[in-house]
Amino acid sequence: MPQKEFWILTFAIGCLLSCKENEEETLNILAGGKTTVFVENSNSFQFPAPNLTIEELEQHRLGDQAFEAIFVTAPATNNSGLGPLFNQSACASCHPKNGRSVFSDNPGDLAGLLFRLSITGKGPHGEPLAVPGFGGQLQTKANLGKQAEAFVNYQFKFINGTFDDGELYELRQAIFSLTNSYIPIPGGTLISPRMAPPVFGLGLLEFISESEILKNEDIQDSNGDGISGKANWVWDFQKSSMQIGRFGWKAGQPDLVQQAAAAYNEDMGVTNILFKSESSTGQLQQDSLKDDPEIDQELLEQTAFYTRSLAVPAPRNQTDPTIQNGKRLFIKIGCEKCHLSNFKTGISPFLFLSNQSIQPYTDLLVHDMGDALSDGRPDFNASGNEWRTPPLWGIGLTLLVNGHTHFLHDGRARNLQEAILWHEGEAKSSRDQFKKLDKSERSAILKFILSL
């Protein structure tokens, strides 16, 4: 958020909260607990949590600056260290207005779409193995005088289908290919497209206790409902131990500091205290500068605090009869078995996140979503078919904030209905029940999700 708007918007939060005080008491609309804001405009994802102290609000402002900072090629006085290989030059370039990236219609600039790479096998902690000459992520941009690893092209494949009431639908899928690589890409390279998701509400997800997450696991599907979610255990570089993955499309990162550190390193080529080597290390593009780490611990912590302290937008129009019916149908066809509505955070060193009753609509577990959504690339103990249940809070504001309705891990879905129709695997039963509903019932479910 531009700094000149920061304090104006912060003041506006207080006014808006006052206006909604009575509504809070009668409806379950505090999606983010006391971090909830009641704002429905193009800045809905950019507010600080309203329960921050003055000191925390200043930390948030500094984190905002870090999130917006555009990095440049070293050496430079400010924001030095971009590249030699990178995807974007600022956090905000992938997460516009803290929201969801669009599926770019320009293959030369993929916005927030990146590609994870690996070869078959696992590292010592179960992590994917880097591809020789390319590492763990494809960088499609490079500093002047350096060559990008490769470029991405895509063609759309269209699939036609029919609801049980006879209405036709069409699904779209991008088929990606890598071109003009600086060296030949090894055969058997596994490629996983990942679209940048929204970044608000992450602090609340970070402090849901392990026991609260694990009690929803049913790895052997012992209750026979077809849902067998599991936690993805990933390597925590700060704790030097395996921890529950919470962030990323396959829950590959355990906390927000490591999430930010990995993004600085892989997305921008900026080294830091957790990832001290350039993403291009050992490649022809590697530089000879002795400037690592290129950002200090303070800046990394500020960036993590920013995502940790963003407010969650409240759901809207919850007394609308159609939305209430849509919620009943959402639960009836089994969507809430994975998109869990209620959690309570545990104790956090950040008091504004402690003991908050929240409605994120995720279980933070990975689920088999079927072959159609599979990337064929394992990530720790998440298989190619398995993806973390994405939170649904705020999803109905995507069009207003980001100007599009592109969903799923690779942005293939052009709207919520397409996203639902791509569900298979553990979600196939819910998808099939959705297809059996009549048009008014399907519309009610969509209207409910868009109200979140």
GROMACS .gro file of C-alpha atoms in nm:
model
  452
    1MET     CA    1   0.000   0.000   0.000
    2PRO     CA    2   0.141   0.347  -0.084
    3GLN     CA    3   0.262   0.510   0.236
    4LYS     CA    4   0.063   0.828   0.185
    5GLU     CA    5  -0.258   0.622   0.206
    6PHE     CA    6  -0.151   0.409   0.498
    7TRP     CA    7  -0.261   0.625   0.791
    8ILE     CA    8  -0.578   0.741   0.614
    9LEU     CA    9  -0.687   0.384   0.563
   10THR     CA   10  -0.589   0.286   0.915
   11PHE     CA   11  -0.813   0.563   1.046
   12ALA     CA   12  -1.093   0.440   0.820
   13ILE     CA   13  -1.078   0.094   0.974
   14GLY     CA   14  -1.177   0.231   1.312
   15CYS     CA   15  -1.474   0.413   1.163
   16LEU     CA   16  -1.590   0.107   0.972
   17LEU     CA   17  -1.554  -0.117   1.274
   18SER     CA   18  -1.774   0.114   1.476
   19CYS     CA   19  -2.043   0.103   1.210
   20LYS     CA   20  -2.044  -0.277   1.220
   21GLU     CA   21  -2.041  -0.322   1.595
   22ASN     CA   22  -2.401  -0.438   1.626
   23GLU     CA   23  -2.376  -0.668   1.325
   24GLU     CA   24  -2.077  -0.846   1.480
   25GLU     CA   25  -2.285  -0.934   1.780
   26THR     CA   26  -2.562  -1.102   1.583
   27LEU     CA   27  -2.376  -1.273   1.297
   28ASN     CA   28  -2.076  -1.502   1.282
   29ILE     CA   29  -1.884  -1.273   1.050
   30LEU     CA   30  -1.555  -1.224   1.232
   31ALA     CA   31  -1.365  -1.437   0.980
   32GLY     CA   32  -1.031  -1.329   1.124
   33GLY     CA   33  -1.140  -1.285   1.485
   34LYS     CA   34  -1.027  -0.947   1.612
   35THR     CA   35  -0.811  -0.903   1.299
   36THR     CA   36  -1.128  -0.871   1.088
   37VAL     CA   37  -1.208  -0.557   0.891
   38PHE     CA   38  -1.538  -0.463   0.730
   39VAL     CA   39  -1.423  -0.313   0.405
   40GLU     CA   40  -1.554  -0.394   0.059
   41ASN     CA   41  -1.348  -0.205  -0.195
   42SER     CA   42  -1.040  -0.248  -0.413
   43ASN     CA   43  -0.813  -0.213  -0.106
   44SER     CA   44  -0.986  -0.481   0.102
   45PHE     CA   45  -0.671  -0.696   0.135
   46GLN     CA   46  -0.439  -0.409   0.232
   47PHE     CA   47  -0.545  -0.313   0.582
   48PRO     CA   48  -0.344  -0.382   0.897
   49ALA     CA   49  -0.521  -0.588   1.162
   50PRO     CA   50  -0.729  -0.345   1.370
   51ASN     CA   51  -0.608  -0.493   1.701
   52LEU     CA   52  -0.242  -0.399   1.652
   53THR     CA   53  -0.075  -0.179   1.911
   54ILE     CA   54   0.082   0.149   1.803
   55GLU     CA   55   0.423  -0.020   1.806
   56GLU     CA   56   0.295  -0.313   1.599
   57LEU     CA   57   0.131  -0.075   1.356
   58GLU     CA   58   0.470   0.087   1.299
   59GLN     CA   59   0.623  -0.259   1.242
   60HIS     CA   60   0.348  -0.327   0.991
   61ARG     CA   61   0.422   0.001   0.811
   62LEU     CA   62   0.790  -0.093   0.781
   63GLY     CA   63   0.690  -0.438   0.658
   64ASP     CA   64   0.465  -0.275   0.400
   65GLN     CA   65   0.765  -0.080   0.270
   66ALA     CA   66   0.967  -0.402   0.249
   67PHE     CA   67   0.686  -0.583   0.066
   68GLU     CA   68   0.660  -0.305  -0.193
   69ALA     CA   69   1.037  -0.252  -0.233
   70ILE     CA   70   1.166  -0.304  -0.587
   71PHE     CA   71   1.507  -0.470  -0.590
   72VAL     CA   72   1.777  -0.373  -0.838
   73THR     CA   73   2.101  -0.521  -0.964
   74ALA     CA   74   2.396  -0.507  -0.723
   75PRO     CA   75   2.583  -0.300  -0.629
   76ALA     CA   76   2.326  -0.035  -0.534
   77THR     CA   77   2.262   0.191  -0.235
   78ASN     CA   78   1.905   0.070  -0.179
   79ASN     CA   79   1.738  -0.266  -0.240
   80SER     CA   80   2.049  -0.417  -0.391
   81GLY     CA   81   2.079  -0.780  -0.492
   82LEU     CA   82   1.826  -0.862  -0.764
   83GLY     CA   83   1.923  -1.172  -0.961
   84PRO     CA   84   2.134  -1.271  -1.144
   85LEU     CA   85   1.824  -1.486  -1.209
   86PHE     CA   86   1.476  -1.394  -1.094
   87ASN     CA   87   1.103  -1.407  -1.167
   88GLN     CA   88   0.995  -1.070  -1.030
   89SER     CA   89   1.168  -0.777  -0.859
   90ALA     CA   90   0.929  -0.717  -0.565
   91CYS     CA   91   0.698  -0.919  -0.341
   92ALA     CA   92   0.407  -0.702  -0.453
   93SER     CA   93   0.470  -0.792  -0.818
   94CYS     CA   94   0.347  -1.148  -0.753
   95HIS     CA   95   0.085  -1.055  -0.493
   96PRO     CA   96  -0.085  -0.741  -0.632
   97LYS     CA   97  -0.268  -0.553  -0.357
   98ASN     CA   98  -0.184  -0.855  -0.136
   99GLY     CA   99  -0.421  -1.061  -0.349
  100ARG     CA  100  -0.420  -1.334  -0.611
  101SER     CA  101  -0.214  -1.306  -0.928
  102VAL     CA  102  -0.389  -1.295  -1.262
  103PHE     CA  103  -0.318  -1.560  -1.528
  104SER     CA  104  -0.110  -1.345  -1.756
  105ASP     CA  105  -0.191  -1.335  -2.127
  106ASN     CA  106   0.172  -1.235  -2.190
  107PRO     CA  107   0.413  -1.533  -2.180
  108GLY     CA  108   0.698  -1.279  -2.160
  109ASP     CA  109   0.581  -1.171  -1.814
  110LEU     CA  110   0.399  -1.438  -1.619
  111ALA     CA  111   0.305  -1.206  -1.328
  112GLY     CA  112   0.275  -1.430  -1.022
  113LEU     CA  113   0.297  -1.763  -1.203
  114LEU     CA  114   0.618  -1.956  -1.138
  115PHE     CA  115   0.738  -2.310  -1.202
  116ARG     CA  116   0.892  -2.543  -0.944
  117LEU     CA  117   1.136  -2.797  -1.085
  118SER     CA  118   1.281  -3.123  -0.957
  119ILE     CA  119   1.408  -3.461  -1.062
  120THR     CA  120   1.292  -3.796  -0.931
  121GLY     CA  121   1.403  -3.873  -0.577
  122LYS     CA  122   1.421  -3.700  -0.239
  123GLY     CA  123   1.684  -3.509  -0.047
  124PRO     CA  124   1.798  -3.591   0.310
  125HIS     CA  125   1.488  -3.431   0.464
  126GLY     CA  126   1.243  -3.559   0.203
  127GLU     CA  127   1.260  -3.242  -0.004
  128PRO     CA  128   1.243  -3.247  -0.387
  129LEU     CA  129   1.578  -3.285  -0.562
  130ALA     CA  130   1.701  -2.982  -0.756
  131VAL     CA  131   1.750  -3.014  -1.130
  132PRO     CA  132   2.120  -2.995  -1.231
  133GLY     CA  133   2.179  -2.661  -1.401
  134PHE     CA  134   1.837  -2.522  -1.304
  135GLY     CA  135   1.783  -2.568  -0.930
  136GLY     CA  136   1.440  -2.596  -0.773
  137GLN     CA  137   1.260  -2.316  -0.958
  138LEU     CA  138   1.265  -2.188  -1.314
  139GLN     CA  139   1.376  -1.826  -1.337
  140THR     CA  140   1.245  -1.665  -1.653
  141LYS     CA  141   1.427  -1.332  -1.613
  142ALA     CA  142   1.793  -1.237  -1.575
  143ASN     CA  143   2.010  -0.934  -1.510
  144LEU     CA  144   2.164  -0.751  -1.805
  145GLY     CA  145   2.432  -0.969  -1.962
  146LYS     CA  146   2.292  -1.290  -1.813
  147GLN     CA  147   2.062  -1.541  -1.979
  148ALA     CA  148   1.732  -1.652  -1.827
  149GLU     CA  149   1.706  -2.024  -1.761
  150ALA     CA  150   1.422  -2.067  -2.009
  151PHE     CA  151   1.096  -1.914  -2.124
  152VAL     CA  152   0.744  -2.048  -2.095
  153ASN     CA  153   0.484  -2.092  -2.363
  154TYR     CA  154   0.136  -2.227  -2.324
  155GLN     CA  155  -0.162  -2.337  -2.525
  156PHE     CA  156  -0.512  -2.379  -2.395
  157LYS     CA  157  -0.696  -2.708  -2.398
  158PHE     CA  158  -1.074  -2.690  -2.363
  159ILE     CA  159  -1.295  -2.961  -2.216
  160ASN     CA  160  -1.671  -2.966  -2.255
  161GLY     CA  161  -1.913  -3.115  -2.004
  162THR     CA  162  -2.278  -3.125  -1.904
  163PHE     CA  163  -2.457  -3.076  -1.573
  164ASP     CA  164  -2.724  -3.330  -1.485
  165ASP     CA  165  -2.994  -3.073  -1.571
  166GLY     CA  166  -2.858  -3.052  -1.925
  167GLU     CA  167  -2.674  -2.719  -1.900
  168LEU     CA  168  -2.341  -2.721  -2.081
  169TYR     CA  169  -2.010  -2.603  -1.939
  170GLU     CA  170  -1.654  -2.560  -2.062
  171LEU     CA  171  -1.327  -2.599  -1.870
  172ARG     CA  172  -0.992  -2.447  -1.968
  173GLN     CA  173  -0.646  -2.584  -1.901
  174ALA     CA  174  -0.313  -2.432  -1.996
  175ILE     CA  175  -0.061  -2.679  -2.138
  176PHE     CA  176   0.283  -2.536  -2.062
  177SER     CA  177   0.611  -2.590  -2.244
  178LEU     CA  178   0.960  -2.457  -2.174
  179THR     CA  179   1.152  -2.301  -2.463
  180ASN     CA  180   1.490  -2.138  -2.535
  181SER     CA  181   1.660  -2.286  -2.230
  182TYR     CA  182   2.019  -2.169  -2.175
  183ILE     CA  183   2.129  -2.533  -2.163
  184PRO     CA  184   1.926  -2.845  -2.243
  185ILE     CA  185   1.675  -2.927  -1.972
  186PRO     CA  186   1.749  -3.275  -1.834
  187GLY     CA  187   1.505  -3.544  -1.941
  188GLY     CA  188   1.254  -3.643  -1.677
  189THR     CA  189   1.244  -3.297  -1.518
  190LEU     CA  190   0.926  -3.257  -1.312
  191ILE     CA  191   0.751  -2.921  -1.355
  192SER     CA  192   0.489  -2.771  -1.123
  193PRO     CA  193   0.314  -2.441  -1.208
  194ARG     CA  194   0.224  -2.234  -0.900
  195MET     CA  195   0.013  -1.917  -0.901
  196ALA     CA  196   0.082  -1.658  -0.629
  197PRO     CA  197  -0.205  -1.664  -0.374
  198PRO     CA  198  -0.335  -1.387  -0.142
  199VAL     CA  199  -0.121  -1.310   0.163
  200PHE     CA  200  -0.371  -1.180   0.422
  201GLY     CA  201  -0.469  -1.391   0.723
  202LEU     CA  202  -0.146  -1.591   0.714
  203GLY     CA  203  -0.046  -1.502   1.071
  204LEU     CA  204  -0.363  -1.665   1.200
  205LEU     CA  205  -0.292  -1.984   1.005
  206GLU     CA  206   0.064  -1.982   1.140
  207PHE     CA  207  -0.061  -2.006   1.498
  208ILE     CA  208  -0.323  -2.277   1.469
  209SER     CA  209  -0.177  -2.544   1.695
  210GLU     CA  210  -0.037  -2.866   1.552
  211SER     CA  211  -0.290  -3.069   1.751
  212GLU     CA  212  -0.579  -2.874   1.597
  213ILE     CA  213  -0.448  -2.950   1.248
  214LEU     CA  214  -0.361  -3.313   1.314
  215LYS     CA  215  -0.696  -3.403   1.469
  216ASN     CA  216  -0.852  -3.361   1.123
  217GLU     CA  217  -0.613  -3.605   0.958
  218ASP     CA  218  -0.768  -3.933   0.843
  219ILE     CA  219  -0.486  -4.079   0.640
  220GLN     CA  220  -0.643  -4.426   0.619
  221ASP     CA  221  -0.996  -4.285   0.569
  222SER     CA  222  -1.108  -4.476   0.878
  223ASN     CA  223  -1.453  -4.314   0.873
  224GLY     CA  224  -1.508  -4.418   0.511
  225ASP     CA  225  -1.617  -4.077   0.387
  226GLY     CA  226  -1.362  -4.075   0.106
  227ILE     CA  227  -1.162  -3.790   0.264
  228SER     CA  228  -0.811  -3.877   0.383
  229GLY     CA  229  -0.625  -3.551   0.434
  230LYS     CA  230  -0.280  -3.548   0.587
  231ALA     CA  231  -0.029  -3.294   0.710
  232ASN     CA  232   0.277  -3.232   0.495
  233TRP     CA  233   0.585  -3.253   0.718
  234VAL     CA  234   0.860  -3.026   0.584
  235TRP     CA  235   1.208  -2.915   0.686
  236ASP     CA  236   1.228  -2.609   0.912
  237PHE     CA  237   1.565  -2.439   0.857
  238GLN     CA  238   1.541  -2.233   1.176
  239LYS     CA  239   1.447  -2.522   1.405
  240SER     CA  240   1.651  -2.783   1.215
  241SER     CA  241   1.362  -3.027   1.242
  242MET     CA  242   1.056  -3.149   1.054
  243GLN     CA  243   0.747  -2.933   1.112
  244ILE     CA  244   0.395  -2.921   0.968
  245GLY     CA  245   0.389  -2.736   0.638
  246ARG     CA  246   0.129  -2.461   0.633
  247PHE     CA  247   0.206  -2.229   0.341
  248GLY     CA  248   0.225  -2.275  -0.034
  249TRP     CA  249   0.012  -2.485  -0.268
  250LYS     CA  250   0.154  -2.809  -0.130
  251ALA     CA  251   0.209  -2.676   0.224
  252GLY     CA  252   0.584  -2.675   0.160
  253GLN     CA  253   0.681  -2.404   0.412
  254PRO     CA  254   0.637  -2.424   0.790
  255ASP     CA  255   0.625  -2.054   0.885
  256LEU     CA  256   0.617  -1.707   0.739
  257VAL     CA  257   0.985  -1.622   0.794
  258GLN     CA  258   1.093  -1.924   0.590
  259GLN     CA  259   0.822  -1.856   0.334
  260ALA     CA  260   0.953  -1.501   0.288
  261ALA     CA  261   1.318  -1.613   0.285
  262ALA     CA  262   1.253  -1.875   0.017
  263ALA     CA  263   1.060  -1.624  -0.196
  264TYR     CA  264   1.337  -1.365  -0.172
  265ASN     CA  265   1.589  -1.625  -0.281
  266GLU     CA  266   1.404  -1.807  -0.557
  267ASP     CA  267   1.166  -1.538  -0.686
  268MET     CA  268   1.405  -1.242  -0.674
  269GLY     CA  269   1.752  -1.393  -0.644
  270VAL     CA  270   1.804  -1.211  -0.313
  271THR     CA  271   2.015  -1.401  -0.061
  272ASN     CA  272   1.934  -1.390   0.310
  273ILE     CA  273   2.019  -1.545   0.643
  274LEU     CA  274   1.827  -1.869   0.569
  275PHE     CA  275   1.923  -1.903   0.202
  276LYS     CA  276   2.275  -1.763   0.178
  277SER     CA  277   2.359  -1.886  -0.172
  278GLU     CA  278   2.229  -1.741  -0.497
  279SER     CA  279   1.965  -1.950  -0.674
  280SER     CA  280   2.209  -1.952  -0.968
  281THR     CA  281   2.497  -2.103  -0.769
  282GLY     CA  282   2.698  -2.340  -0.985
  283GLN     CA  283   2.538  -2.212  -1.305
  284LEU     CA  284   2.680  -1.999  -1.585
  285GLN     CA  285   2.477  -1.701  -1.462
  286GLN     CA  286   2.633  -1.695  -1.113
  287ASP     CA  287   2.790  -1.362  -1.018
  288SER     CA  288   3.127  -1.313  -0.846
  289LEU     CA  289   3.010  -1.054  -0.593
  290LYS     CA  290   3.087  -1.104  -0.224
  291ASP     CA  291   2.769  -0.941  -0.100
  292ASP     CA  292   2.579  -1.233   0.050
  293PRO     CA  293   2.348  -1.226   0.237
  294GLU     CA  294   2.198  -0.936   0.042
  295ILE     CA  295   1.929  -0.855   0.300
  296ASP     CA  296   1.961  -0.871   0.676
  297GLN     CA  297   1.752  -1.054   0.934
  298GLU     CA  298   1.562  -0.735   1.025
  299LEU     CA  299   1.427  -0.684   0.673
  300LEU     CA  300   1.332  -1.050   0.646
  301GLU     CA  301   1.144  -1.030   0.977
  302GLN     CA  302   0.971  -0.709   0.869
  303THR     CA  303   0.844  -0.875   0.552
  304ALA     CA  304   0.716  -1.176   0.743
  305PHE     CA  305   0.549  -0.948   1.000
  306TYR     CA  306   0.367  -0.764   0.723
  307THR     CA  307   0.197  -1.080   0.598
  308ARG     CA  308   0.143  -1.189   0.958
  309SER     CA  309  -0.038  -0.868   1.056
  310LEU     CA  310  -0.270  -0.807   0.760
  311ALA     CA  311  -0.640  -0.794   0.838
  312VAL     CA  312  -0.893  -1.050   0.714
  313PRO     CA  313  -1.197  -0.909   0.530
  314ALA     CA  314  -1.532  -1.001   0.679
  315PRO     CA  315  -1.788  -1.207   0.484
  316ARG     CA  316  -2.074  -1.007   0.346
  317ASN     CA  317  -2.455  -1.026   0.322
  318GLN     CA  318  -2.479  -1.325   0.552
  319THR     CA  319  -2.851  -1.266   0.617
  320ASP     CA  320  -2.932  -1.304   0.246
  321PRO     CA  321  -3.161  -1.613   0.219
  322THR     CA  322  -2.990  -1.733  -0.100
  323ILE     CA  323  -2.648  -1.714   0.067
  324GLN     CA  324  -2.780  -1.897   0.372
  325ASN     CA  325  -2.922  -2.168   0.146
  326GLY     CA  326  -2.593  -2.183  -0.040
  327LYS     CA  327  -2.410  -2.240   0.287
  328ARG     CA  328  -2.646  -2.526   0.375
  329LEU     CA  329  -2.584  -2.686   0.034
  330PHE     CA  330  -2.207  -2.626   0.066
  331ILE     CA  331  -2.213  -2.832   0.385
  332LYS     CA  332  -2.463  -3.088   0.251
  333ILE     CA  333  -2.250  -3.189  -0.051
  334GLY     CA  334  -1.940  -3.221   0.166
  335CYS     CA  335  -1.734  -2.914   0.075
  336GLU     CA  336  -1.681  -2.829   0.442
  337LYS     CA  337  -1.510  -3.163   0.508
  338CYS     CA  338  -1.190  -3.005   0.371
  339HIS     CA  339  -1.279  -2.634   0.366
  340LEU     CA  340  -1.323  -2.627   0.745
  341SER     CA  341  -1.489  -2.311   0.863
  342ASN     CA  342  -1.389  -2.295   1.227
  343PHE     CA  343  -1.054  -2.291   1.403
  344LYS     CA  344  -0.914  -2.122   1.709
  345THR     CA  345  -0.556  -2.002   1.715
  346GLY     CA  346  -0.328  -2.097   2.000
  347ILE     CA  347  -0.090  -1.886   2.204
  348SER     CA  348   0.128  -1.661   1.990
  349PRO     CA  349   0.416  -1.428   2.082
  350PHE     CA  350   0.215  -1.178   1.877
  351LEU     CA  351  -0.077  -1.115   2.109
  352PHE     CA  352  -0.304  -0.987   1.832
  353LEU     CA  353  -0.302  -1.342   1.688
  354SER     CA  354  -0.360  -1.534   2.013
  355ASN     CA  355  -0.684  -1.717   2.089
  356GLN     CA  356  -0.871  -1.589   1.786
  357SER     CA  357  -1.181  -1.775   1.667
  358ILE     CA  358  -1.153  -1.771   1.289
  359GLN     CA  359  -1.331  -1.900   0.977
  360PRO     CA  360  -1.057  -1.962   0.714
  361TYR     CA  361  -1.233  -2.247   0.525
  362THR     CA  362  -0.922  -2.463   0.508
  363ASP     CA  363  -0.791  -2.760   0.706
  364LEU     CA  364  -0.425  -2.691   0.611
  365LEU     CA  365  -0.400  -3.057   0.505
  366VAL     CA  366  -0.304  -3.193   0.165
  367HIS     CA  367  -0.560  -3.399  -0.025
  368ASP     CA  368  -0.559  -3.613  -0.337
  369MET     CA  369  -0.737  -3.394  -0.592
  370GLY     CA  370  -0.719  -3.644  -0.877
  371ASP     CA  371  -0.519  -3.687  -1.192
  372ALA     CA  372  -0.665  -3.385  -1.373
  373LEU     CA  373  -0.512  -3.143  -1.122
  374SER     CA  374  -0.193  -3.345  -1.064
  375ASP     CA  375   0.145  -3.187  -1.138
  376GLY     CA  376   0.315  -3.526  -1.104
  377ARG     CA  377   0.576  -3.370  -0.875
  378PRO     CA  378   0.609  -3.485  -0.509
  379ASP     CA  379   0.691  -3.216  -0.252
  380PHE     CA  380   0.809  -3.368   0.079
  381ASN     CA  381   0.531  -3.621   0.157
  382ALA     CA  382   0.270  -3.455  -0.065
  383SER     CA  383   0.230  -3.655  -0.386
  384GLY     CA  384   0.179  -3.509  -0.730
  385ASN     CA  385  -0.197  -3.545  -0.687
  386GLU     CA  386  -0.206  -3.381  -0.344
  387TRP     CA  387  -0.265  -3.012  -0.278
  388ARG     CA  388  -0.325  -2.814   0.039
  389THR     CA  389  -0.686  -2.701   0.084
  390PRO     CA  390  -0.670  -2.329   0.000
  391PRO     CA  391  -0.844  -2.087   0.240
  392LEU     CA  392  -1.165  -1.940   0.101
  393TRP     CA  393  -1.186  -1.629   0.322
  394GLY     CA  394  -1.194  -1.315   0.109
  395ILE     CA  395  -1.223  -1.513  -0.215
  396GLY     CA  396  -1.537  -1.325  -0.320
  397LEU     CA  397  -1.342  -0.998  -0.324
  398THR     CA  398  -1.090  -1.120  -0.583
  399LEU     CA  399  -1.269  -0.957  -0.876
  400LEU     CA  400  -1.304  -0.625  -0.691
  401VAL     CA  401  -0.942  -0.618  -0.567
  402ASN     CA  402  -0.751  -0.792  -0.845
  403GLY     CA  403  -0.983  -0.754  -1.144
  404HIS     CA  404  -1.011  -1.122  -1.232
  405THR     CA  405  -1.147  -1.457  -1.112
  406HIS     CA  406  -0.861  -1.694  -1.196
  407PHE     CA  407  -0.834  -1.979  -0.946
  408LEU     CA  408  -0.652  -2.308  -0.872
  409HIS     CA  409  -0.277  -2.367  -0.848
  410ASP     CA  410  -0.205  -2.280  -1.212
  411GLY     CA  411  -0.482  -2.025  -1.264
  412ARG     CA  412  -0.663  -2.247  -1.513
  413ALA     CA  413  -1.011  -2.186  -1.371
  414ARG     CA  414  -1.174  -1.871  -1.506
  415ASN     CA  415  -1.433  -1.860  -1.228
  416LEU     CA  416  -1.540  -2.042  -0.914
  417GLN     CA  417  -1.768  -2.284  -1.097
  418GLU     CA  418  -1.479  -2.404  -1.314
  419ALA     CA  419  -1.264  -2.442  -1.001
  420ILE     CA  420  -1.529  -2.666  -0.843
  421LEU     CA  421  -1.568  -2.874  -1.159
  422TRP     CA  422  -1.193  -2.950  -1.165
  423HIS     CA  423  -1.223  -3.119  -0.822
  424GLU     CA  424  -1.165  -3.494  -0.840
  425GLY     CA  425  -0.994  -3.750  -0.614
  426GLU     CA  426  -1.113  -3.703  -0.256
  427ALA     CA  427  -1.341  -3.420  -0.371
  428LYS     CA  428  -1.503  -3.612  -0.657
  429SER     CA  429  -1.815  -3.695  -0.456
  430SER     CA  430  -1.874  -3.328  -0.374
  431ARG     CA  431  -1.806  -3.229  -0.737
  432ASP     CA  432  -2.052  -3.491  -0.863
  433GLN     CA  433  -2.319  -3.379  -0.616
  434PHE     CA  434  -2.266  -3.020  -0.730
  435LYS     CA  435  -2.326  -3.130  -1.089
  436LYS     CA  436  -2.654  -3.296  -0.986
  437LEU     CA  437  -2.796  -2.979  -0.830
  438ASP     CA  438  -3.029  -2.761  -1.033
  439LYS     CA  439  -2.912  -2.425  -1.160
  440SER     CA  440  -3.061  -2.225  -0.872
  441GLU     CA  441  -2.892  -2.450  -0.616
  442ARG     CA  442  -2.555  -2.427  -0.793
  443SER     CA  443  -2.594  -2.051  -0.806
  444ALA     CA  444  -2.670  -2.043  -0.434
  445ILE     CA  445  -2.347  -2.228  -0.351
  446LEU     CA  446  -2.146  -1.995  -0.572
  447LYS     CA  447  -2.313  -1.691  -0.416
  448PHE     CA  448  -2.227  -1.821  -0.069
  449ILE     CA  449  -1.860  -1.875  -0.157
  450LEU     CA  450  -1.847  -1.531  -0.317
  451SER     CA  451  -1.984  -1.384   0.006
  452LEU     CA  452  -1.679  -1.504   0.202
   0.00000   0.00000   0.00000
